[in-house]
Amino acid sequence: MAMLERDFPRDHAAAQGHFPGNPIIPGAYLLSEILRAIEDRLGRSLYPCVVASAKFTRPVRPGDSLSIEFSEVAGKRIKFSGSVGRVGVLTGEIVCDFE
């Protein structure tokens, strides 16, 4: 299992207007950051992979630091989870068709 970190500054542009008075980092942006972090760690593109599942259980807010854990399963799947502090905020799985 590999560990990664992503920080979201208090003035993060992705949270502007999402939602006024109660800002959160959008799930699509979180997923994009997770995929990019995993690619950087593995040193390879995740293309042609498909996000088979992604579940967001708690909001990630500007100012939060997201801890990402991931592991490869049989070279064809990557399971990931994220937490802020000790609180789980998301889980998911990527299915790949590497040759």
mmCIF file of N, CA, C and O in Angstrom:
data_model
loop_
_atom_site.group_PDB
_atom_site.id
_atom_site.type_symbol
_atom_site.label_atom_id
_atom_site.label_comp_id
_atom_site.label_asym_id
_atom_site.label_seq_id
_atom_site.Cartn_x
_atom_site.Cartn_y
_atom_site.Cartn_z
ATOM 1 N N MET A 1 0.843 -1.172 0.000
ATOM 2 C CA MET A 1 0.000 0.000 0.000
ATOM 3 C C MET A 1 0.889 1.235 0.000
ATOM 4 O O MET A 1 1.825 1.324 0.769
ATOM 5 N N ALA A 2 0.597 2.160 -0.888
ATOM 6 C CA ALA A 2 1.361 3.407 -0.989
ATOM 7 C C ALA A 2 0.537 4.549 -0.398
ATOM 8 O O ALA A 2 -0.689 4.544 -0.443
ATOM 9 N N MET A 3 1.243 5.531 0.165
ATOM 10 C CA MET A 3 0.596 6.705 0.765
ATOM 11 C C MET A 3 1.014 7.960 0.015
ATOM 12 O O MET A 3 2.184 8.106 -0.350
ATOM 13 N N LEU A 4 0.059 8.839 -0.219
ATOM 14 C CA LEU A 4 0.310 10.121 -0.875
ATOM 15 C C LEU A 4 -0.432 11.206 -0.112
ATOM 16 O O LEU A 4 -1.385 10.920 0.613
ATOM 17 N N GLU A 5 -0.021 12.446 -0.312
ATOM 18 C CA GLU A 5 -0.700 13.589 0.310
ATOM 19 C C GLU A 5 -1.023 14.621 -0.753
ATOM 20 O O GLU A 5 -0.239 14.846 -1.668
ATOM 21 N N ARG A 6 -2.168 15.263 -0.608
ATOM 22 C CA ARG A 6 -2.534 16.411 -1.433
ATOM 23 C C ARG A 6 -3.134 17.461 -0.507
ATOM 24 O O ARG A 6 -4.036 17.156 0.279
ATOM 25 N N ASP A 7 -2.610 18.678 -0.586
ATOM 26 C CA ASP A 7 -3.109 19.783 0.221
ATOM 27 C C ASP A 7 -3.980 20.691 -0.635
ATOM 28 O O ASP A 7 -3.679 20.929 -1.805
ATOM 29 N N PHE A 8 -5.040 21.207 -0.034
ATOM 30 C CA PHE A 8 -5.952 22.115 -0.707
ATOM 31 C C PHE A 8 -5.963 23.431 0.062
ATOM 32 O O PHE A 8 -6.528 23.505 1.156
ATOM 33 N N PRO A 9 -5.311 24.472 -0.489
ATOM 34 C CA PRO A 9 -5.235 25.752 0.217
ATOM 35 C C PRO A 9 -6.617 26.328 0.511
ATOM 36 O O PRO A 9 -7.600 26.023 -0.172
ATOM 37 N N ARG A 10 -6.674 27.170 1.516
ATOM 38 C CA ARG A 10 -7.947 27.782 1.928
ATOM 39 C C ARG A 10 -8.602 28.585 0.805
ATOM 40 O O ARG A 10 -9.817 28.722 0.772
ATOM 41 N N ASP A 11 -7.789 29.110 -0.121
ATOM 42 C CA ASP A 11 -8.334 29.913 -1.220
ATOM 43 C C ASP A 11 -8.343 29.140 -2.542
ATOM 44 O O ASP A 11 -8.289 29.725 -3.615
ATOM 45 N N HIS A 12 -8.442 27.822 -2.463
ATOM 46 C CA HIS A 12 -8.375 26.973 -3.657
ATOM 47 C C HIS A 12 -9.479 27.358 -4.652
ATOM 48 O O HIS A 12 -10.656 27.465 -4.305
ATOM 49 N N ALA A 13 -9.094 27.556 -5.899
ATOM 50 C CA ALA A 13 -10.014 28.006 -6.946
ATOM 51 C C ALA A 13 -11.162 27.024 -7.194
ATOM 52 O O ALA A 13 -12.271 27.440 -7.542
ATOM 53 N N ALA A 14 -10.926 25.729 -7.025
ATOM 54 C CA ALA A 14 -11.975 24.736 -7.291
ATOM 55 C C ALA A 14 -13.160 24.879 -6.347
ATOM 56 O O ALA A 14 -14.266 24.459 -6.677
ATOM 57 N N ALA A 15 -12.947 25.486 -5.177
ATOM 58 C CA ALA A 15 -14.018 25.607 -4.194
ATOM 59 C C ALA A 15 -14.836 26.888 -4.367
ATOM 60 O O ALA A 15 -15.918 27.008 -3.792
ATOM 61 N N GLN A 16 -14.352 27.808 -5.178
ATOM 62 C CA GLN A 16 -15.066 29.070 -5.362
ATOM 63 C C GLN A 16 -16.417 28.809 -6.027
ATOM 64 O O GLN A 16 -16.491 28.232 -7.099
ATOM 65 N N GLY A 17 -17.477 29.208 -5.348
ATOM 66 C CA GLY A 17 -18.825 29.007 -5.866
ATOM 67 C C GLY A 17 -19.369 27.612 -5.631
ATOM 68 O O GLY A 17 -20.460 27.280 -6.068
ATOM 69 N N HIS A 18 -18.617 26.777 -4.921
ATOM 70 C CA HIS A 18 -19.019 25.376 -4.715
ATOM 71 C C HIS A 18 -18.959 25.056 -3.220
ATOM 72 O O HIS A 18 -18.026 24.385 -2.781
ATOM 73 N N PHE A 19 -19.617 25.506 -2.389
ATOM 74 C CA PHE A 19 -20.867 26.210 -2.343
ATOM 75 C C PHE A 19 -20.680 27.492 -1.525
ATOM 76 O O PHE A 19 -19.974 27.455 -0.519
ATOM 77 N N PRO A 20 -21.290 28.594 -1.916
ATOM 78 C CA PRO A 20 -21.123 29.844 -1.181
ATOM 79 C C PRO A 20 -21.487 29.688 0.302
ATOM 80 O O PRO A 20 -22.530 29.162 0.641
ATOM 81 N N GLY A 21 -20.574 30.114 1.155
ATOM 82 C CA GLY A 21 -20.794 30.020 2.598
ATOM 83 C C GLY A 21 -20.468 28.666 3.190
ATOM 84 O O GLY A 21 -20.388 28.516 4.403
ATOM 85 N N ASN A 22 -20.288 27.658 2.366
ATOM 86 C CA ASN A 22 -19.981 26.300 2.835
ATOM 87 C C ASN A 22 -19.131 25.592 1.779
ATOM 88 O O ASN A 22 -19.557 24.605 1.182
ATOM 89 N N PRO A 23 -17.923 26.119 1.511
ATOM 90 C CA PRO A 23 -17.134 25.608 0.386
ATOM 91 C C PRO A 23 -16.631 24.176 0.583
ATOM 92 O O PRO A 23 -16.260 23.787 1.689
ATOM 93 N N ILE A 24 -16.663 23.426 -0.512
ATOM 94 C CA ILE A 24 -16.078 22.082 -0.551
ATOM 95 C C ILE A 24 -15.277 21.947 -1.841
ATOM 96 O O ILE A 24 -15.492 22.677 -2.802
ATOM 97 N N ILE A 25 -14.357 21.010 -1.843
ATOM 98 C CA ILE A 25 -13.616 20.678 -3.063
ATOM 99 C C ILE A 25 -14.493 19.690 -3.840
ATOM 100 O O ILE A 25 -14.877 18.647 -3.302
ATOM 101 N N PRO A 26 -14.849 19.994 -5.090
ATOM 102 C CA PRO A 26 -15.728 19.105 -5.866
ATOM 103 C C PRO A 26 -15.148 17.693 -6.040
ATOM 104 O O PRO A 26 -13.932 17.516 -6.202
ATOM 105 N N GLY A 27 -16.035 16.710 -6.026
ATOM 106 C CA GLY A 27 -15.616 15.317 -6.167
ATOM 107 C C GLY A 27 -14.857 15.053 -7.455
ATOM 108 O O GLY A 27 -13.881 14.287 -7.462
ATOM 109 N N ALA A 28 -15.266 15.655 -8.561
ATOM 110 C CA ALA A 28 -14.568 15.452 -9.835
ATOM 111 C C ALA A 28 -13.129 15.944 -9.750
ATOM 112 O O ALA A 28 -12.214 15.307 -10.279
ATOM 113 N N TYR A 29 -12.923 17.056 -9.055
ATOM 114 C CA TYR A 29 -11.564 17.580 -8.903
ATOM 115 C C TYR A 29 -10.744 16.660 -7.988
ATOM 116 O O TYR A 29 -9.571 16.384 -8.268
ATOM 117 N N LEU A 30 -11.347 16.186 -6.901
ATOM 118 C CA LEU A 30 -10.644 15.253 -6.010
ATOM 119 C C LEU A 30 -10.204 14.009 -6.773
ATOM 120 O O LEU A 30 -9.064 13.550 -6.640
ATOM 121 N N LEU A 31 -11.114 13.459 -7.569
ATOM 122 C CA LEU A 31 -10.798 12.259 -8.339
ATOM 123 C C LEU A 31 -9.661 12.521 -9.314
ATOM 124 O O LEU A 31 -8.738 11.709 -9.447
ATOM 125 N N SER A 32 -9.679 13.661 -9.974
ATOM 126 C CA SER A 32 -8.607 14.035 -10.890
ATOM 127 C C SER A 32 -7.264 14.108 -10.162
ATOM 128 O O SER A 32 -6.247 13.606 -10.659
ATOM 129 N N GLU A 33 -7.248 14.721 -8.999
ATOM 130 C CA GLU A 33 -6.011 14.833 -8.211
ATOM 131 C C GLU A 33 -5.515 13.467 -7.754
ATOM 132 O O GLU A 33 -4.308 13.213 -7.741
ATOM 133 N N ILE A 34 -6.417 12.589 -7.380
ATOM 134 C CA ILE A 34 -6.038 11.237 -6.959
ATOM 135 C C ILE A 34 -5.413 10.478 -8.115
ATOM 136 O O ILE A 34 -4.355 9.852 -7.972
ATOM 137 N N LEU A 35 -6.041 10.528 -9.282
ATOM 138 C CA LEU A 35 -5.492 9.831 -10.452
ATOM 139 C C LEU A 35 -4.117 10.371 -10.814
ATOM 140 O O LEU A 35 -3.198 9.605 -11.106
ATOM 141 N N ARG A 36 -3.967 11.690 -10.791
ATOM 142 C CA ARG A 36 -2.674 12.308 -11.105
ATOM 143 C C ARG A 36 -1.603 11.896 -10.085
ATOM 144 O O ARG A 36 -0.468 11.592 -10.452
ATOM 145 N N ALA A 37 -1.971 11.856 -8.818
ATOM 146 C CA ALA A 37 -1.015 11.465 -7.776
ATOM 147 C C ALA A 37 -0.580 10.008 -7.948
ATOM 148 O O ALA A 37 0.597 9.677 -7.804
ATOM 149 N N ILE A 38 -1.529 9.129 -8.265
ATOM 150 C CA ILE A 38 -1.201 7.717 -8.473
ATOM 151 C C ILE A 38 -0.298 7.563 -9.696
ATOM 152 O O ILE A 38 0.690 6.821 -9.663
ATOM 153 N N GLU A 39 -0.617 8.260 -10.791
ATOM 154 C CA GLU A 39 0.250 8.213 -11.982
ATOM 155 C C GLU A 39 1.665 8.670 -11.647
ATOM 156 O O GLU A 39 2.641 8.021 -12.058
ATOM 157 N N ASP A 40 1.777 9.760 -10.908
ATOM 158 C CA ASP A 40 3.110 10.264 -10.529
ATOM 159 C C ASP A 40 3.877 9.226 -9.723
ATOM 160 O O ASP A 40 5.064 8.995 -9.965
ATOM 161 N N ARG A 41 3.211 8.582 -8.769
ATOM 162 C CA ARG A 41 3.879 7.587 -7.920
ATOM 163 C C ARG A 41 4.281 6.354 -8.711
ATOM 164 O O ARG A 41 5.362 5.809 -8.537
ATOM 165 N N LEU A 42 3.397 5.903 -9.623
ATOM 166 C CA LEU A 42 3.689 4.701 -10.413
ATOM 167 C C LEU A 42 4.650 4.978 -11.566
ATOM 168 O O LEU A 42 5.247 4.055 -12.107
ATOM 169 N N GLY A 43 4.749 6.249 -11.965
ATOM 170 C CA GLY A 43 5.623 6.598 -13.077
ATOM 171 C C GLY A 43 5.082 6.148 -14.421
ATOM 172 O O GLY A 43 5.845 5.906 -15.356
ATOM 173 N N ARG A 44 3.768 6.047 -14.527
ATOM 174 C CA ARG A 44 3.151 5.645 -15.792
ATOM 175 C C ARG A 44 1.734 6.196 -15.869
ATOM 176 O O ARG A 44 1.108 6.503 -14.861
ATOM 177 N N SER A 45 1.247 6.284 -17.075
ATOM 178 C CA SER A 45 -0.109 6.747 -17.311
ATOM 179 C C SER A 45 -1.111 5.668 -16.905
ATOM 180 O O SER A 45 -0.830 4.474 -17.033
ATOM 181 N N LEU A 46 -2.252 6.091 -16.454
ATOM 182 C CA LEU A 46 -3.315 5.139 -16.134
ATOM 183 C C LEU A 46 -4.229 4.889 -17.324
ATOM 184 O O LEU A 46 -5.244 4.221 -17.209
ATOM 185 N N TYR A 47 -3.873 5.427 -18.482
ATOM 186 C CA TYR A 47 -4.632 5.164 -19.699
ATOM 187 C C TYR A 47 -4.255 3.791 -20.211
ATOM 188 O O TYR A 47 -3.066 3.471 -20.250
ATOM 189 N N PRO A 48 -5.092 2.927 -20.593
ATOM 190 C CA PRO A 48 -6.547 3.006 -20.664
ATOM 191 C C PRO A 48 -7.202 2.397 -19.420
ATOM 192 O O PRO A 48 -7.504 1.209 -19.394
ATOM 193 N N CYS A 49 -7.423 3.186 -18.421
ATOM 194 C CA CYS A 49 -8.091 2.726 -17.207
ATOM 195 C C CYS A 49 -9.467 3.371 -17.101
ATOM 196 O O CYS A 49 -9.718 4.412 -17.695
ATOM 197 N N VAL A 50 -10.314 2.729 -16.337
ATOM 198 C CA VAL A 50 -11.671 3.213 -16.115
ATOM 199 C C VAL A 50 -11.892 3.295 -14.610
ATOM 200 O O VAL A 50 -11.504 2.384 -13.871
ATOM 201 N N VAL A 51 -12.497 4.366 -14.166
ATOM 202 C CA VAL A 51 -12.880 4.462 -12.765
ATOM 203 C C VAL A 51 -14.133 3.600 -12.601
ATOM 204 O O VAL A 51 -15.207 3.942 -13.093
ATOM 205 N N ALA A 52 -13.948 2.460 -11.959
ATOM 206 C CA ALA A 52 -15.054 1.511 -11.792
ATOM 207 C C ALA A 52 -15.997 1.949 -10.681
ATOM 208 O O ALA A 52 -17.199 1.699 -10.747
ATOM 209 N N SER A 53 -15.436 2.600 -9.663
ATOM 210 C CA SER A 53 -16.274 3.097 -8.577
ATOM 211 C C SER A 53 -15.568 4.247 -7.881
ATOM 212 O O SER A 53 -14.339 4.300 -7.840
ATOM 213 N N ALA A 54 -16.349 5.153 -7.356
ATOM 214 C CA ALA A 54 -15.842 6.252 -6.530
ATOM 215 C C ALA A 54 -16.975 6.673 -5.607
ATOM 216 O O ALA A 54 -18.075 6.991 -6.075
ATOM 217 N N LYS A 55 -16.726 6.615 -4.333
ATOM 218 C CA LYS A 55 -17.737 6.975 -3.349
ATOM 219 C C LYS A 55 -17.152 8.053 -2.440
ATOM 220 O O LYS A 55 -16.095 7.868 -1.837
ATOM 221 N N PHE A 56 -17.860 9.163 -2.354
ATOM 222 C CA PHE A 56 -17.437 10.293 -1.537
ATOM 223 C C PHE A 56 -18.328 10.319 -0.298
ATOM 224 O O PHE A 56 -19.531 10.572 -0.403
ATOM 225 N N THR A 57 -17.756 10.037 0.856
ATOM 226 C CA THR A 57 -18.553 9.864 2.066
ATOM 227 C C THR A 57 -18.590 11.100 2.965
ATOM 228 O O THR A 57 -19.497 11.222 3.789
ATOM 229 N N ARG A 58 -17.627 11.976 2.827
ATOM 230 C CA ARG A 58 -17.574 13.218 3.601
ATOM 231 C C ARG A 58 -16.940 14.288 2.719
ATOM 232 O O ARG A 58 -16.109 13.989 1.869
ATOM 233 N N PRO A 59 -17.301 15.549 2.928
ATOM 234 C CA PRO A 59 -16.703 16.614 2.120
ATOM 235 C C PRO A 59 -15.245 16.876 2.473
ATOM 236 O O PRO A 59 -14.825 16.682 3.612
ATOM 237 N N VAL A 60 -14.494 17.281 1.460
ATOM 238 C CA VAL A 60 -13.132 17.791 1.648
ATOM 239 C C VAL A 60 -13.243 19.296 1.456
ATOM 240 O O VAL A 60 -13.809 19.758 0.471
ATOM 241 N N ARG A 61 -12.689 20.032 2.399
ATOM 242 C CA ARG A 61 -12.849 21.481 2.390
ATOM 243 C C ARG A 61 -11.523 22.183 2.099
ATOM 244 O O ARG A 61 -10.449 21.614 2.325
ATOM 245 N N PRO A 62 -11.616 23.412 1.596
ATOM 246 C CA PRO A 62 -10.387 24.199 1.430
ATOM 247 C C PRO A 62 -9.649 24.272 2.771
ATOM 248 O O PRO A 62 -10.274 24.441 3.814
ATOM 249 N N GLY A 63 -8.345 24.089 2.724
ATOM 250 C CA GLY A 63 -7.528 24.052 3.935
ATOM 251 C C GLY A 63 -7.239 22.641 4.418
ATOM 252 O O GLY A 63 -6.376 22.443 5.265
ATOM 253 N N ASP A 64 -7.950 21.649 3.880
ATOM 254 C CA ASP A 64 -7.734 20.260 4.286
ATOM 255 C C ASP A 64 -6.518 19.659 3.588
ATOM 256 O O ASP A 64 -6.141 20.060 2.489
ATOM 257 N N SER A 65 -5.944 18.661 4.231
ATOM 258 C CA SER A 65 -4.886 17.851 3.648
ATOM 259 C C SER A 65 -5.448 16.446 3.463
ATOM 260 O O SER A 65 -5.923 15.834 4.430
ATOM 261 N N LEU A 66 -5.437 15.971 2.232
ATOM 262 C CA LEU A 66 -5.998 14.663 1.902
ATOM 263 C C LEU A 66 -4.888 13.620 1.859
ATOM 264 O O LEU A 66 -3.919 13.757 1.116
ATOM 265 N N SER A 67 -5.028 12.587 2.681
ATOM 266 C CA SER A 67 -4.111 11.438 2.651
ATOM 267 C C SER A 67 -4.735 10.383 1.749
ATOM 268 O O SER A 67 -5.900 10.017 1.929
ATOM 269 N N ILE A 68 -3.961 9.923 0.771
ATOM 270 C CA ILE A 68 -4.443 8.951 -0.209
ATOM 271 C C ILE A 68 -3.652 7.660 -0.041
ATOM 272 O O ILE A 68 -2.425 7.684 -0.022
ATOM 273 N N GLU A 69 -4.351 6.559 0.086
ATOM 274 C CA GLU A 69 -3.721 5.237 0.100
ATOM 275 C C GLU A 69 -4.192 4.493 -1.137
ATOM 276 O O GLU A 69 -5.360 4.591 -1.504
ATOM 277 N N PHE A 70 -3.273 3.763 -1.766
ATOM 278 C CA PHE A 70 -3.699 2.951 -2.905
ATOM 279 C C PHE A 70 -2.859 1.693 -2.985
ATOM 280 O O PHE A 70 -1.740 1.630 -2.468
ATOM 281 N N SER A 71 -3.427 0.677 -3.625
ATOM 282 C CA SER A 71 -2.692 -0.563 -3.849
ATOM 283 C C SER A 71 -3.158 -1.177 -5.159
ATOM 284 O O SER A 71 -4.325 -1.049 -5.541
ATOM 285 N N GLU A 72 -2.208 -1.806 -5.831
ATOM 286 C CA GLU A 72 -2.518 -2.517 -7.073
ATOM 287 C C GLU A 72 -2.953 -3.930 -6.721
ATOM 288 O O GLU A 72 -2.371 -4.573 -5.856
ATOM 289 N N VAL A 73 -3.976 -4.402 -7.411
ATOM 290 C CA VAL A 73 -4.488 -5.750 -7.199
ATOM 291 C C VAL A 73 -4.314 -6.512 -8.502
ATOM 292 O O VAL A 73 -4.952 -6.184 -9.501
ATOM 293 N N ALA A 74 -3.431 -7.480 -8.512
ATOM 294 C CA ALA A 74 -3.182 -8.346 -9.672
ATOM 295 C C ALA A 74 -2.819 -7.554 -10.927
ATOM 296 O O ALA A 74 -3.053 -8.011 -12.036
ATOM 297 N N GLY A 75 -2.259 -6.363 -10.777
ATOM 298 C CA GLY A 75 -1.799 -5.576 -11.910
ATOM 299 C C GLY A 75 -2.903 -5.023 -12.800
ATOM 300 O O GLY A 75 -2.637 -4.353 -13.781
ATOM 301 N N LYS A 76 -4.153 -5.305 -12.492
ATOM 302 C CA LYS A 76 -5.282 -4.867 -13.330
ATOM 303 C C LYS A 76 -6.221 -3.910 -12.602
ATOM 304 O O LYS A 76 -7.056 -3.283 -13.224
ATOM 305 N N ARG A 77 -6.115 -3.841 -11.302
ATOM 306 C CA ARG A 77 -7.001 -2.990 -10.515
ATOM 307 C C ARG A 77 -6.164 -2.176 -9.530
ATOM 308 O O ARG A 77 -5.155 -2.651 -9.034
ATOM 309 N N ILE A 78 -6.637 -0.989 -9.269
ATOM 310 C CA ILE A 78 -6.021 -0.139 -8.246
ATOM 311 C C ILE A 78 -7.138 0.305 -7.321
ATOM 312 O O ILE A 78 -8.106 0.928 -7.757
ATOM 313 N N LYS A 79 -7.026 -0.071 -6.060
ATOM 314 C CA LYS A 79 -7.998 0.360 -5.056
ATOM 315 C C LYS A 79 -7.400 1.555 -4.332
ATOM 316 O O LYS A 79 -6.207 1.566 -4.036
ATOM 317 N N PHE A 80 -8.247 2.555 -4.047
ATOM 318 C CA PHE A 80 -7.749 3.738 -3.350
ATOM 319 C C PHE A 80 -8.753 4.198 -2.305
ATOM 320 O O PHE A 80 -9.940 3.859 -2.355
ATOM 321 N N SER A 81 -8.239 4.923 -1.337
ATOM 322 C CA SER A 81 -9.082 5.536 -0.315
ATOM 323 C C SER A 81 -8.424 6.837 0.103
ATOM 324 O O SER A 81 -7.225 7.037 -0.091
ATOM 325 N N GLY A 82 -9.230 7.713 0.657
ATOM 326 C CA GLY A 82 -8.706 8.998 1.100
ATOM 327 C C GLY A 82 -9.279 9.360 2.452
ATOM 328 O O GLY A 82 -10.397 8.975 2.798
ATOM 329 N N SER A 83 -8.483 10.092 3.222
ATOM 330 C CA SER A 83 -8.935 10.540 4.529
ATOM 331 C C SER A 83 -8.393 11.931 4.814
ATOM 332 O O SER A 83 -7.366 12.342 4.272
ATOM 333 N N VAL A 84 -9.112 12.639 5.640
ATOM 334 C CA VAL A 84 -8.675 13.921 6.172
ATOM 335 C C VAL A 84 -8.522 13.687 7.665
ATOM 336 O O VAL A 84 -9.514 13.403 8.350
ATOM 337 N N GLY A 85 -7.280 13.753 8.134
ATOM 338 C CA GLY A 85 -7.027 13.336 9.517
ATOM 339 C C GLY A 85 -7.330 11.855 9.631
ATOM 340 O O GLY A 85 -6.890 11.058 8.819
ATOM 341 N N ARG A 86 -8.148 11.513 10.599
ATOM 342 C CA ARG A 86 -8.536 10.104 10.795
ATOM 343 C C ARG A 86 -9.897 9.772 10.196
ATOM 344 O O ARG A 86 -10.405 8.669 10.373
ATOM 345 N N VAL A 87 -10.469 10.735 9.485
ATOM 346 C CA VAL A 87 -11.821 10.553 8.938
ATOM 347 C C VAL A 87 -11.749 10.154 7.466
ATOM 348 O O VAL A 87 -11.210 10.891 6.637
ATOM 349 N N GLY A 88 -12.303 8.988 7.134
ATOM 350 C CA GLY A 88 -12.375 8.553 5.740
ATOM 351 C C GLY A 88 -13.333 9.444 4.969
ATOM 352 O O GLY A 88 -14.428 9.748 5.465
ATOM 353 N N VAL A 89 -12.915 9.865 3.782
ATOM 354 C CA VAL A 89 -13.749 10.769 2.984
ATOM 355 C C VAL A 89 -14.094 10.200 1.611
ATOM 356 O O VAL A 89 -15.027 10.677 0.974
ATOM 357 N N LEU A 90 -13.361 9.173 1.155
ATOM 358 C CA LEU A 90 -13.666 8.609 -0.159
ATOM 359 C C LEU A 90 -12.995 7.255 -0.333
ATOM 360 O O LEU A 90 -12.015 6.936 0.333
ATOM 361 N N THR A 91 -13.588 6.456 -1.225
ATOM 362 C CA THR A 91 -13.014 5.173 -1.631
ATOM 363 C C THR A 91 -13.294 4.985 -3.109
ATOM 364 O O THR A 91 -14.200 5.612 -3.665
ATOM 365 N N GLY A 92 -12.518 4.124 -3.733
ATOM 366 C CA GLY A 92 -12.773 3.852 -5.139
ATOM 367 C C GLY A 92 -11.876 2.775 -5.695
ATOM 368 O O GLY A 92 -10.996 2.248 -5.013
ATOM 369 N N GLU A 93 -12.127 2.471 -6.972
ATOM 370 C CA GLU A 93 -11.354 1.449 -7.660
ATOM 371 C C GLU A 93 -11.218 1.821 -9.131
ATOM 372 O O GLU A 93 -12.161 2.303 -9.750
ATOM 373 N N ILE A 94 -10.030 1.600 -9.650
ATOM 374 C CA ILE A 94 -9.706 1.839 -11.052
ATOM 375 C C ILE A 94 -9.432 0.479 -11.685
ATOM 376 O O ILE A 94 -8.714 -0.341 -11.101
ATOM 377 N N VAL A 95 -10.001 0.223 -12.848
ATOM 378 C CA VAL A 95 -9.759 -1.025 -13.570
ATOM 379 C C VAL A 95 -8.947 -0.681 -14.810
ATOM 380 O O VAL A 95 -9.309 0.198 -15.578
ATOM 381 N N CYS A 96 -7.835 -1.395 -14.998
ATOM 382 C CA CYS A 96 -6.900 -1.102 -16.099
ATOM 383 C C CYS A 96 -6.795 -2.283 -17.046
ATOM 384 O O CYS A 96 -6.981 -3.425 -16.658
ATOM 385 N N ASP A 97 -6.422 -1.959 -18.278
ATOM 386 C CA ASP A 97 -6.224 -2.977 -19.300
ATOM 387 C C ASP A 97 -4.804 -2.850 -19.829
ATOM 388 O O ASP A 97 -4.596 -2.600 -21.014
ATOM 389 N N PHE A 98 -3.825 -2.968 -18.915
ATOM 390 C CA PHE A 98 -2.424 -2.884 -19.325
ATOM 391 C C PHE A 98 -2.026 -4.159 -20.052
ATOM 392 O O PHE A 98 -2.487 -5.234 -19.731
ATOM 393 N N GLU A 99 -1.170 -3.999 -21.027
ATOM 394 C CA GLU A 99 -0.693 -5.174 -21.755
ATOM 395 C C GLU A 99 0.570 -5.688 -21.141
ATOM 396 O O GLU A 99 1.284 -5.074 -20.486
#
